[in-house]
């Protein structure tokens, strides 16, 4: 998750102070990825060092405001124009667990699959309930929850696929 | 305790006999209360559709018992079952089976008319449901003049008309795109929130996410259940 680009994109709407950025980020992403305010200020310091943001005086309450610089604006434009790079898959505990479960005596891989399926569907139910509870018209937050819903659905489909493969293997089919 | 709208007690369904017998359902216990949306998931051949057919009296359990609003279906004769299917139970299938020669409102009113309701009253009830589903502007259209999503909503309206207390849906979103499909689930969810009981058979986890409980079938048996957490 690029907090750096998230904050820069928000600053393109106008100058803001740290806590304001934290709140705006969380409101826009449906509080799915909470930021701590320390993380926001650390990121702002780095962005300032790199010339992507600059201090922009204070608001009437004395909060230090930040604005995006021309370099920062170009950085955000680049971000929008590029696809998000997916890194090499991290070591996936679930995939490893299933791989080990297959063929190990005393472990029923189908039960391992089912426990995971139940847990993932339960997570899906929670995402769906959160989505249903959103105020009408909150498209931004809804999109973020959709991302979680579709990721969970993909996992269930993969589990279904694994189970079908296991059944075939068990029945001796190719 | 309130009587569940649907109750399966050790419901089993065997096709054929002897060595060629196929056990589609092997003794399933399930209760669905008013206001509850229960999704049923499982691989092909796990018994999902059989469970739904037995729950709605379209098929008969070979052993065990099925009760709708406390009434055992085994105690009903052919006409009793037909009446139950017309009045208390609504079905939504992947195949919509809308009659092309009838308008949307006529399609929706049909089950009530078949049950002896006067045509005018049936039409009023049909219009009310269509209105509830945001479809009143399309009431006079024929199925061929409706989009896939609109046709599916008409089919749902037909399943809901006349205050059905039990709605059974088998892969109700069919080939609809994801946003339209979600709209269909919202409708079913809304109906449950208004007091109906609903059983949804689906292979799409995203749709099952709308349910209060998700029951997993494997080889004709319930192997697990996911219950939605109550949000803080």
CSV table of C-alpha atoms in Angstrom, one decimal:
chain,number,residue,atom,x,y,z
A,1,UNK,CA,0.0,0.0,0.0
A,2,UNK,CA,1.5,3.3,-1.1
A,3,UNK,CA,0.8,5.7,1.7
A,4,UNK,CA,3.1,8.2,0.0
A,5,UNK,CA,1.1,8.3,-3.2
A,6,UNK,CA,-2.2,8.3,-1.3
A,7,UNK,CA,-1.2,11.4,0.7
A,8,UNK,CA,0.2,13.2,-2.4
A,9,UNK,CA,-3.0,12.5,-4.2
A,10,UNK,CA,-5.0,14.1,-1.4
A,11,UNK,CA,-2.7,17.1,-1.3
A,12,UNK,CA,-3.5,17.7,-5.0
A,13,UNK,CA,-6.9,18.8,-3.8
A,14,UNK,CA,-5.4,21.6,-1.7
A,15,UNK,CA,-3.1,22.2,1.4
A,16,UNK,CA,-3.9,20.1,4.5
A,17,UNK,CA,-2.3,19.3,7.8
A,18,UNK,CA,-1.2,15.9,9.1
A,19,UNK,CA,-4.3,14.8,11.1
A,20,UNK,CA,-6.5,16.2,8.4
A,21,UNK,CA,-4.7,13.9,5.8
A,22,UNK,CA,-5.1,10.9,8.1
A,23,UNK,CA,-8.9,11.5,8.4
A,24,UNK,CA,-9.4,12.2,4.7
A,25,UNK,CA,-7.4,9.0,3.8
A,26,UNK,CA,-9.5,6.9,6.1
A,27,UNK,CA,-12.8,8.5,5.1
A,28,UNK,CA,-12.0,7.9,1.4
A,29,UNK,CA,-10.9,4.3,1.8
A,30,UNK,CA,-13.8,3.4,4.2
A,31,UNK,CA,-11.5,3.1,7.2
A,32,UNK,CA,-10.3,-0.2,5.8
A,33,UNK,CA,-6.6,0.7,6.1
A,34,UNK,CA,-6.3,2.9,9.2
A,35,UNK,CA,-3.2,5.1,9.4
A,36,UNK,CA,-1.6,6.2,12.6
A,37,UNK,CA,-0.8,9.9,12.6
A,38,UNK,CA,2.9,9.2,13.3
A,39,UNK,CA,3.1,7.4,10.0
A,40,UNK,CA,1.5,10.3,8.3
A,41,UNK,CA,4.0,12.8,9.7
A,42,UNK,CA,7.0,10.5,8.9
A,43,UNK,CA,5.8,10.2,5.3
A,44,UNK,CA,5.3,13.9,5.0
A,45,UNK,CA,8.8,14.5,6.3
A,46,UNK,CA,10.2,12.2,3.7
A,47,UNK,CA,8.1,13.8,0.9
A,48,UNK,CA,9.3,17.2,2.0
A,49,UNK,CA,13.0,16.0,2.0
A,50,UNK,CA,12.4,14.7,-1.6
A,51,UNK,CA,10.9,18.0,-2.7
A,52,UNK,CA,7.4,16.5,-3.4
A,53,UNK,CA,5.6,18.6,-0.8
A,54,UNK,CA,6.4,21.9,0.9
A,55,UNK,CA,5.2,23.6,4.1
A,56,UNK,CA,2.5,26.1,3.3
A,57,UNK,CA,2.1,28.2,6.5
A,58,UNK,CA,-0.4,27.4,9.2
A,59,UNK,CA,-4.2,27.3,9.4
A,60,UNK,CA,-6.0,29.6,11.9
A,61,UNK,CA,-5.6,27.0,14.7
A,62,UNK,CA,-1.8,26.9,14.1
A,63,UNK,CA,-1.6,23.5,12.3
A,64,UNK,CA,1.3,23.3,9.9
A,65,UNK,CA,-0.1,22.9,6.4
A,66,UNK,CA,1.5,21.1,3.5
A,67,UNK,CA,1.0,21.6,-0.2
A,68,UNK,CA,2.1,19.5,-3.2
A,69,UNK,CA,5.0,20.9,-5.3
A,70,UNK,CA,5.2,20.7,-9.1
A,71,UNK,CA,7.5,17.7,-8.7
A,72,UNK,CA,4.9,16.1,-6.4
A,73,UNK,CA,2.2,16.7,-8.9
A,74,UNK,CA,4.2,15.0,-11.6
A,75,UNK,CA,4.8,12.1,-9.3
A,76,UNK,CA,1.1,11.7,-8.7
A,77,UNK,CA,0.3,12.0,-12.5
A,78,UNK,CA,2.9,9.2,-13.1
A,79,UNK,CA,1.2,7.1,-10.4
A,80,UNK,CA,-2.3,7.4,-12.0
A,81,UNK,CA,-0.8,6.6,-15.4
A,82,UNK,CA,0.9,3.4,-14.3
A,83,UNK,CA,-0.5,0.0,-13.4
A,84,UNK,CA,0.1,-1.1,-9.9
A,85,UNK,CA,3.0,-3.6,-9.8
A,86,UNK,CA,2.3,-6.8,-8.1
A,87,UNK,CA,5.4,-8.0,-6.4
A,88,UNK,CA,6.6,-11.6,-6.5
A,89,UNK,CA,4.0,-13.5,-4.4
A,90,UNK,CA,4.9,-13.5,-0.8
A,91,UNK,CA,5.3,-16.9,0.9
A,92,UNK,CA,1.6,-17.9,1.1
A,93,UNK,CA,1.0,-19.8,4.3
A,94,UNK,CA,-2.3,-21.2,3.1
A,95,UNK,CA,-0.9,-22.5,-0.2
A,96,UNK,CA,2.0,-24.1,1.8
A,97,UNK,CA,-0.4,-25.6,4.3
A,98,UNK,CA,-2.5,-27.2,1.6
A,99,UNK,CA,0.5,-28.5,-0.3
A,100,UNK,CA,1.7,-30.2,2.9
A,101,UNK,CA,-1.7,-31.4,3.9
A,102,UNK,CA,-2.0,-33.4,0.6
A,103,UNK,CA,-0.7,-36.9,1.2
A,104,UNK,CA,0.3,-36.4,4.8
A,105,UNK,CA,-1.0,-39.3,6.9
A,106,UNK,CA,-3.5,-38.3,9.5
A,107,UNK,CA,-4.4,-34.9,7.8
A,108,UNK,CA,-7.6,-34.7,5.8
A,109,UNK,CA,-6.8,-32.0,3.2
A,110,UNK,CA,-10.6,-31.6,2.5
A,111,UNK,CA,-11.1,-30.6,6.1
A,112,UNK,CA,-8.3,-28.1,6.0
A,113,UNK,CA,-9.9,-26.7,2.8
A,114,UNK,CA,-13.3,-26.5,4.4
A,115,UNK,CA,-12.1,-24.7,7.6
A,116,UNK,CA,-10.4,-22.1,5.4
A,117,UNK,CA,-13.5,-21.8,3.2
A,118,UNK,CA,-15.7,-21.2,6.2
A,119,UNK,CA,-13.4,-18.6,7.6
A,120,UNK,CA,-13.1,-16.8,4.2
A,121,UNK,CA,-16.9,-16.8,3.7
A,122,UNK,CA,-17.3,-15.4,7.2
A,123,UNK,CA,-15.0,-12.6,6.3
A,124,UNK,CA,-17.0,-12.0,3.1
A,125,UNK,CA,-20.2,-11.8,5.2
A,126,UNK,CA,-18.5,-9.1,7.3
A,127,UNK,CA,-17.3,-7.1,4.3
A,128,UNK,CA,-20.8,-7.3,2.8
A,129,UNK,CA,-22.5,-6.2,6.0
A,130,UNK,CA,-20.1,-3.2,6.2
A,131,UNK,CA,-20.9,-2.4,2.6
A,132,UNK,CA,-24.7,-2.6,3.3
A,133,UNK,CA,-24.2,-0.2,6.3
A,134,UNK,CA,-22.5,2.5,4.2
A,135,UNK,CA,-24.4,5.7,3.6
A,136,UNK,CA,-26.1,5.7,0.1
A,137,UNK,CA,-23.8,7.1,-2.5
A,138,UNK,CA,-20.5,6.4,-0.7
A,139,UNK,CA,-19.0,4.9,-3.9
A,140,UNK,CA,-15.3,5.4,-2.8
A,141,UNK,CA,-15.7,3.3,0.4
A,142,UNK,CA,-17.9,0.8,-1.5
A,143,UNK,CA,-15.1,0.2,-4.1
A,144,UNK,CA,-12.6,-0.5,-1.3
A,145,UNK,CA,-14.9,-3.0,0.3
A,146,UNK,CA,-15.6,-4.5,-3.2
A,147,UNK,CA,-11.8,-5.1,-3.5
A,148,UNK,CA,-11.9,-7.2,-0.3
A,149,UNK,CA,-15.0,-9.0,-1.4
A,150,UNK,CA,-13.6,-10.0,-4.7
A,151,UNK,CA,-10.3,-11.1,-3.2
A,152,UNK,CA,-12.1,-13.3,-0.7
A,153,UNK,CA,-14.3,-14.7,-3.5
A,154,UNK,CA,-11.2,-15.5,-5.5
A,155,UNK,CA,-9.8,-17.4,-2.6
A,156,UNK,CA,-13.0,-19.4,-2.2
A,157,UNK,CA,-13.0,-20.2,-5.9
A,158,UNK,CA,-9.4,-21.4,-5.6
A,159,UNK,CA,-10.3,-23.6,-2.6
A,160,UNK,CA,-13.2,-25.0,-4.6
A,161,UNK,CA,-10.8,-25.7,-7.4
A,162,UNK,CA,-8.4,-27.4,-5.0
A,163,UNK,CA,-11.2,-29.6,-3.6
A,164,UNK,CA,-12.3,-30.6,-7.1
A,165,UNK,CA,-8.7,-31.6,-7.9
A,166,UNK,CA,-8.4,-33.6,-4.7
A,167,UNK,CA,-11.6,-35.4,-5.5
A,168,UNK,CA,-10.4,-36.3,-9.0
A,169,UNK,CA,-7.1,-37.5,-7.6
A,170,UNK,CA,-8.9,-39.6,-5.0
A,171,UNK,CA,-11.1,-41.2,-7.7
A,172,UNK,CA,-8.0,-42.0,-9.8
A,173,UNK,CA,-9.1,-39.7,-12.7
A,174,UNK,CA,-6.6,-37.7,-14.6
B,1,UNK,CA,-39.6,-20.6,20.5
B,2,UNK,CA,-41.0,-19.4,17.2
B,3,UNK,CA,-41.7,-22.0,14.6
B,4,UNK,CA,-39.1,-21.9,11.8
B,5,UNK,CA,-40.5,-21.0,8.4
B,6,UNK,CA,-38.6,-24.0,7.0
B,7,UNK,CA,-37.4,-27.0,8.8
B,8,UNK,CA,-35.6,-30.1,7.5
B,9,UNK,CA,-35.3,-33.0,9.9
B,10,UNK,CA,-32.9,-35.7,8.7
B,11,UNK,CA,-34.1,-35.1,5.2
B,12,UNK,CA,-32.7,-37.6,2.7
B,13,UNK,CA,-33.3,-38.2,-1.0
B,14,UNK,CA,-32.2,-41.4,-2.8
B,15,UNK,CA,-32.6,-41.9,-6.5
B,16,UNK,CA,-32.9,-45.5,-7.6
B,17,UNK,CA,-32.1,-48.5,-5.4
B,18,UNK,CA,-29.7,-51.3,-4.6
B,19,UNK,CA,-26.2,-51.0,-6.0
B,20,UNK,CA,-27.2,-48.2,-8.4
B,21,UNK,CA,-28.8,-46.0,-5.7
B,22,UNK,CA,-27.6,-42.4,-5.8
B,23,UNK,CA,-27.8,-40.6,-2.4
B,24,UNK,CA,-28.4,-37.0,-3.3
B,25,UNK,CA,-29.1,-36.0,0.3
B,26,UNK,CA,-28.1,-38.1,3.3
B,27,UNK,CA,-30.0,-36.7,6.2
B,28,UNK,CA,-29.9,-32.9,6.5
B,29,UNK,CA,-31.1,-30.9,9.4
B,30,UNK,CA,-31.8,-27.3,8.7
B,31,UNK,CA,-33.9,-24.5,10.2
B,32,UNK,CA,-34.6,-21.2,8.6
B,33,UNK,CA,-36.4,-18.6,10.7
B,34,UNK,CA,-38.5,-15.6,9.5
B,35,UNK,CA,-36.1,-12.8,8.5
B,36,UNK,CA,-33.2,-15.1,7.8
B,37,UNK,CA,-31.3,-15.5,4.6
B,38,UNK,CA,-29.5,-18.8,4.4
B,39,UNK,CA,-27.1,-19.6,1.6
B,40,UNK,CA,-26.2,-23.1,0.6
B,41,UNK,CA,-22.9,-23.8,-1.1
B,42,UNK,CA,-21.1,-26.9,-2.2
B,43,UNK,CA,-19.5,-28.5,-5.3
B,44,UNK,CA,-21.6,-29.9,-8.1
B,45,UNK,CA,-23.5,-33.0,-7.0
B,46,UNK,CA,-23.3,-32.1,-3.3
B,47,UNK,CA,-27.1,-31.9,-3.1
B,48,UNK,CA,-27.8,-28.2,-3.2
B,49,UNK,CA,-30.5,-28.2,-5.7
B,50,UNK,CA,-32.1,-31.4,-4.3
B,51,UNK,CA,-32.3,-29.6,-0.9
B,52,UNK,CA,-34.1,-26.7,-2.5
B,53,UNK,CA,-36.5,-28.9,-4.4
B,54,UNK,CA,-37.4,-30.8,-1.3
B,55,UNK,CA,-37.8,-27.7,0.8
B,56,UNK,CA,-40.3,-26.3,-1.7
B,57,UNK,CA,-42.3,-29.5,-2.2
B,58,UNK,CA,-41.1,-29.9,-5.8
B,59,UNK,CA,-39.5,-33.2,-4.9
B,60,UNK,CA,-40.1,-35.5,-2.0
B,61,UNK,CA,-37.7,-36.7,0.7
B,62,UNK,CA,-37.3,-40.4,0.8
B,63,UNK,CA,-36.8,-40.3,4.5
B,64,UNK,CA,-36.8,-37.6,7.2
B,65,UNK,CA,-39.3,-34.7,7.3
B,66,UNK,CA,-39.8,-31.3,5.8
B,67,UNK,CA,-42.0,-28.8,7.5
B,68,UNK,CA,-43.1,-25.4,6.1
B,69,UNK,CA,-44.4,-23.1,8.9
B,70,UNK,CA,-44.7,-26.2,11.1
B,71,UNK,CA,-46.7,-28.2,8.6
B,72,UNK,CA,-45.1,-31.5,7.5
B,73,UNK,CA,-45.2,-31.7,3.7
B,74,UNK,CA,-45.6,-35.5,4.0
B,75,UNK,CA,-49.0,-35.0,5.4
B,76,UNK,CA,-50.2,-32.9,2.4
B,77,UNK,CA,-51.9,-34.5,-0.7
B,78,UNK,CA,-51.3,-33.3,-4.2
B,79,UNK,CA,-53.7,-30.3,-4.0
B,80,UNK,CA,-52.4,-29.3,-0.6
B,81,UNK,CA,-48.9,-29.2,-1.9
B,82,UNK,CA,-49.9,-27.3,-4.9
B,83,UNK,CA,-51.7,-24.7,-2.7
B,84,UNK,CA,-48.6,-24.4,-0.5
B,85,UNK,CA,-46.5,-23.8,-3.6
B,86,UNK,CA,-48.8,-21.2,-4.9
B,87,UNK,CA,-49.3,-19.3,-1.6
B,88,UNK,CA,-46.5,-19.6,0.8
B,89,UNK,CA,-43.4,-20.5,-1.3
B,90,UNK,CA,-41.8,-18.4,-4.0
B,91,UNK,CA,-39.2,-19.8,-6.4
B,92,UNK,CA,-36.5,-18.0,-8.3
B,93,UNK,CA,-34.6,-20.1,-10.8
B,94,UNK,CA,-31.8,-19.5,-13.2
B,95,UNK,CA,-34.2,-20.2,-16.0
B,96,UNK,CA,-36.7,-17.4,-15.6
B,97,UNK,CA,-39.7,-19.1,-17.3
B,98,UNK,CA,-41.4,-15.8,-17.9
B,99,UNK,CA,-44.3,-16.2,-20.3
B,100,UNK,CA,-43.4,-14.1,-23.4
B,101,UNK,CA,-47.1,-13.4,-24.4
B,102,UNK,CA,-47.8,-11.7,-21.0
B,103,UNK,CA,-46.6,-8.3,-19.8
B,104,UNK,CA,-44.4,-8.0,-16.7
B,105,UNK,CA,-47.3,-7.2,-14.5
B,106,UNK,CA,-49.4,-10.1,-16.0
B,107,UNK,CA,-46.5,-12.5,-15.4
B,108,UNK,CA,-46.2,-11.4,-11.8
B,109,UNK,CA,-50.0,-11.6,-11.2
B,110,UNK,CA,-50.3,-15.1,-12.7
B,111,UNK,CA,-49.6,-17.2,-9.5
B,112,UNK,CA,-52.3,-15.3,-7.6
B,113,UNK,CA,-54.8,-15.6,-10.5
B,114,UNK,CA,-54.1,-19.3,-10.7
B,115,UNK,CA,-54.8,-19.5,-7.0
B,116,UNK,CA,-58.2,-17.9,-7.5
B,117,UNK,CA,-57.6,-14.3,-6.7
B,118,UNK,CA,-59.7,-11.9,-8.7
B,119,UNK,CA,-57.8,-10.6,-11.7
B,120,UNK,CA,-58.1,-6.9,-10.5
B,121,UNK,CA,-56.8,-7.8,-7.0
B,122,UNK,CA,-54.0,-9.9,-8.4
B,123,UNK,CA,-52.9,-7.0,-10.7
B,124,UNK,CA,-53.0,-4.6,-7.8
B,125,UNK,CA,-50.8,-6.9,-5.7
B,126,UNK,CA,-48.4,-7.4,-8.7
B,127,UNK,CA,-48.1,-3.7,-9.3
B,128,UNK,CA,-47.3,-3.2,-5.6
B,129,UNK,CA,-44.4,-5.7,-5.7
B,130,UNK,CA,-43.1,-4.3,-9.0
B,131,UNK,CA,-43.2,-0.8,-7.4
B,132,UNK,CA,-41.3,-2.1,-4.4
B,133,UNK,CA,-38.6,-3.5,-6.7
B,134,UNK,CA,-38.4,-0.2,-8.6
B,135,UNK,CA,-40.0,-1.7,-11.7
B,136,UNK,CA,-43.4,0.0,-11.8
B,137,UNK,CA,-42.4,1.9,-15.0
B,138,UNK,CA,-41.9,-1.4,-16.8
B,139,UNK,CA,-45.1,-3.1,-15.8
B,140,UNK,CA,-46.6,-2.9,-19.2
B,141,UNK,CA,-43.6,-4.2,-21.1
B,142,UNK,CA,-43.2,-7.7,-22.5
B,143,UNK,CA,-40.3,-9.9,-21.4
B,144,UNK,CA,-38.6,-9.5,-24.8
B,145,UNK,CA,-38.5,-5.8,-24.3
B,146,UNK,CA,-36.7,-6.0,-21.0
B,147,UNK,CA,-33.0,-6.4,-20.2
B,148,UNK,CA,-31.7,-9.6,-18.5
B,149,UNK,CA,-31.5,-7.8,-15.2
B,150,UNK,CA,-35.0,-6.4,-15.6
B,151,UNK,CA,-36.4,-9.9,-16.5
B,152,UNK,CA,-34.7,-11.3,-13.4
B,153,UNK,CA,-36.4,-8.7,-11.3
B,154,UNK,CA,-39.8,-9.6,-12.8
B,155,UNK,CA,-39.1,-13.2,-12.0
B,156,UNK,CA,-38.3,-12.2,-8.4
B,157,UNK,CA,-41.4,-10.1,-8.2
B,158,UNK,CA,-43.4,-13.2,-9.3
B,159,UNK,CA,-41.7,-15.2,-6.5
B,160,UNK,CA,-42.6,-12.6,-3.9
B,161,UNK,CA,-46.1,-11.6,-4.9
B,162,UNK,CA,-48.8,-12.3,-2.4
B,163,UNK,CA,-46.5,-12.1,0.7
B,164,UNK,CA,-44.7,-15.4,0.3
B,165,UNK,CA,-43.1,-16.3,3.6
B,166,UNK,CA,-40.5,-18.6,2.1
B,167,UNK,CA,-38.4,-17.7,-0.9
B,168,UNK,CA,-36.2,-20.3,-2.6
B,169,UNK,CA,-33.6,-19.2,-5.0
B,170,UNK,CA,-31.4,-21.4,-7.2
B,171,UNK,CA,-28.5,-19.5,-8.7
B,172,UNK,CA,-30.8,-16.5,-9.1
B,173,UNK,CA,-28.2,-14.2,-10.7
B,174,UNK,CA,-27.5,-16.5,-13.6
B,175,UNK,CA,-25.4,-14.8,-16.2
B,176,UNK,CA,-26.1,-11.3,-14.9
B,177,UNK,CA,-23.1,-8.9,-14.6
B,178,UNK,CA,-21.8,-8.5,-11.0
B,179,UNK,CA,-23.4,-5.1,-10.3
B,180,UNK,CA,-26.9,-6.3,-11.5
B,181,UNK,CA,-26.4,-9.6,-9.7
B,182,UNK,CA,-25.7,-7.7,-6.5
B,183,UNK,CA,-28.9,-5.7,-7.0
B,184,UNK,CA,-30.8,-9.1,-7.1
B,185,UNK,CA,-29.2,-10.0,-3.8
B,186,UNK,CA,-30.1,-6.7,-2.3
B,187,UNK,CA,-33.7,-7.3,-3.2
B,188,UNK,CA,-33.7,-10.8,-1.5
B,189,UNK,CA,-31.9,-9.3,1.5
B,190,UNK,CA,-34.5,-6.6,1.7
B,191,UNK,CA,-37.3,-9.1,1.6
B,192,UNK,CA,-35.7,-11.1,4.4
B,193,UNK,CA,-35.2,-7.9,6.5
B,194,UNK,CA,-39.0,-7.4,6.0
B,195,UNK,CA,-39.7,-10.8,7.5
B,196,UNK,CA,-39.5,-13.5,4.8
B,197,UNK,CA,-37.2,-16.5,5.1
B,198,UNK,CA,-35.0,-17.2,2.1
B,199,UNK,CA,-32.8,-20.1,1.0
B,200,UNK,CA,-30.3,-19.2,-1.7
B,201,UNK,CA,-28.3,-21.9,-3.6
B,202,UNK,CA,-25.2,-20.4,-5.1
B,203,UNK,CA,-21.7,-21.3,-6.2
B,204,UNK,CA,-20.6,-17.7,-5.9
B,205,UNK,CA,-19.2,-16.8,-2.5
B,206,UNK,CA,-19.7,-13.1,-3.2
B,207,UNK,CA,-23.4,-13.6,-3.2
B,208,UNK,CA,-23.3,-15.9,-0.2
B,209,UNK,CA,-21.7,-13.0,1.6
B,210,UNK,CA,-25.2,-11.5,1.8
B,211,UNK,CA,-26.5,-14.4,3.9
B,212,UNK,CA,-26.9,-14.6,7.7
B,213,UNK,CA,-25.7,-18.1,7.6
B,214,UNK,CA,-23.9,-20.1,4.9
B,215,UNK,CA,-24.3,-23.9,5.0
B,216,UNK,CA,-21.7,-26.0,3.2
B,217,UNK,CA,-22.8,-29.3,1.7
B,218,UNK,CA,-20.6,-32.1,0.6
B,219,UNK,CA,-21.8,-35.5,-0.7
B,220,UNK,CA,-25.3,-34.8,0.5
B,221,UNK,CA,-24.3,-33.8,4.1
B,222,UNK,CA,-23.9,-30.5,5.8
B,223,UNK,CA,-20.2,-30.3,6.7
B,224,UNK,CA,-19.9,-26.8,8.0
B,225,UNK,CA,-21.6,-23.5,8.6
B,226,UNK,CA,-20.5,-19.8,8.5
B,227,UNK,CA,-22.5,-17.4,10.6
B,228,UNK,CA,-22.2,-13.7,10.0
B,229,UNK,CA,-20.8,-11.7,12.8
B,230,UNK,CA,-22.9,-8.9,14.2
B,231,UNK,CA,-21.2,-5.6,13.4
B,232,UNK,CA,-20.3,-3.4,16.4
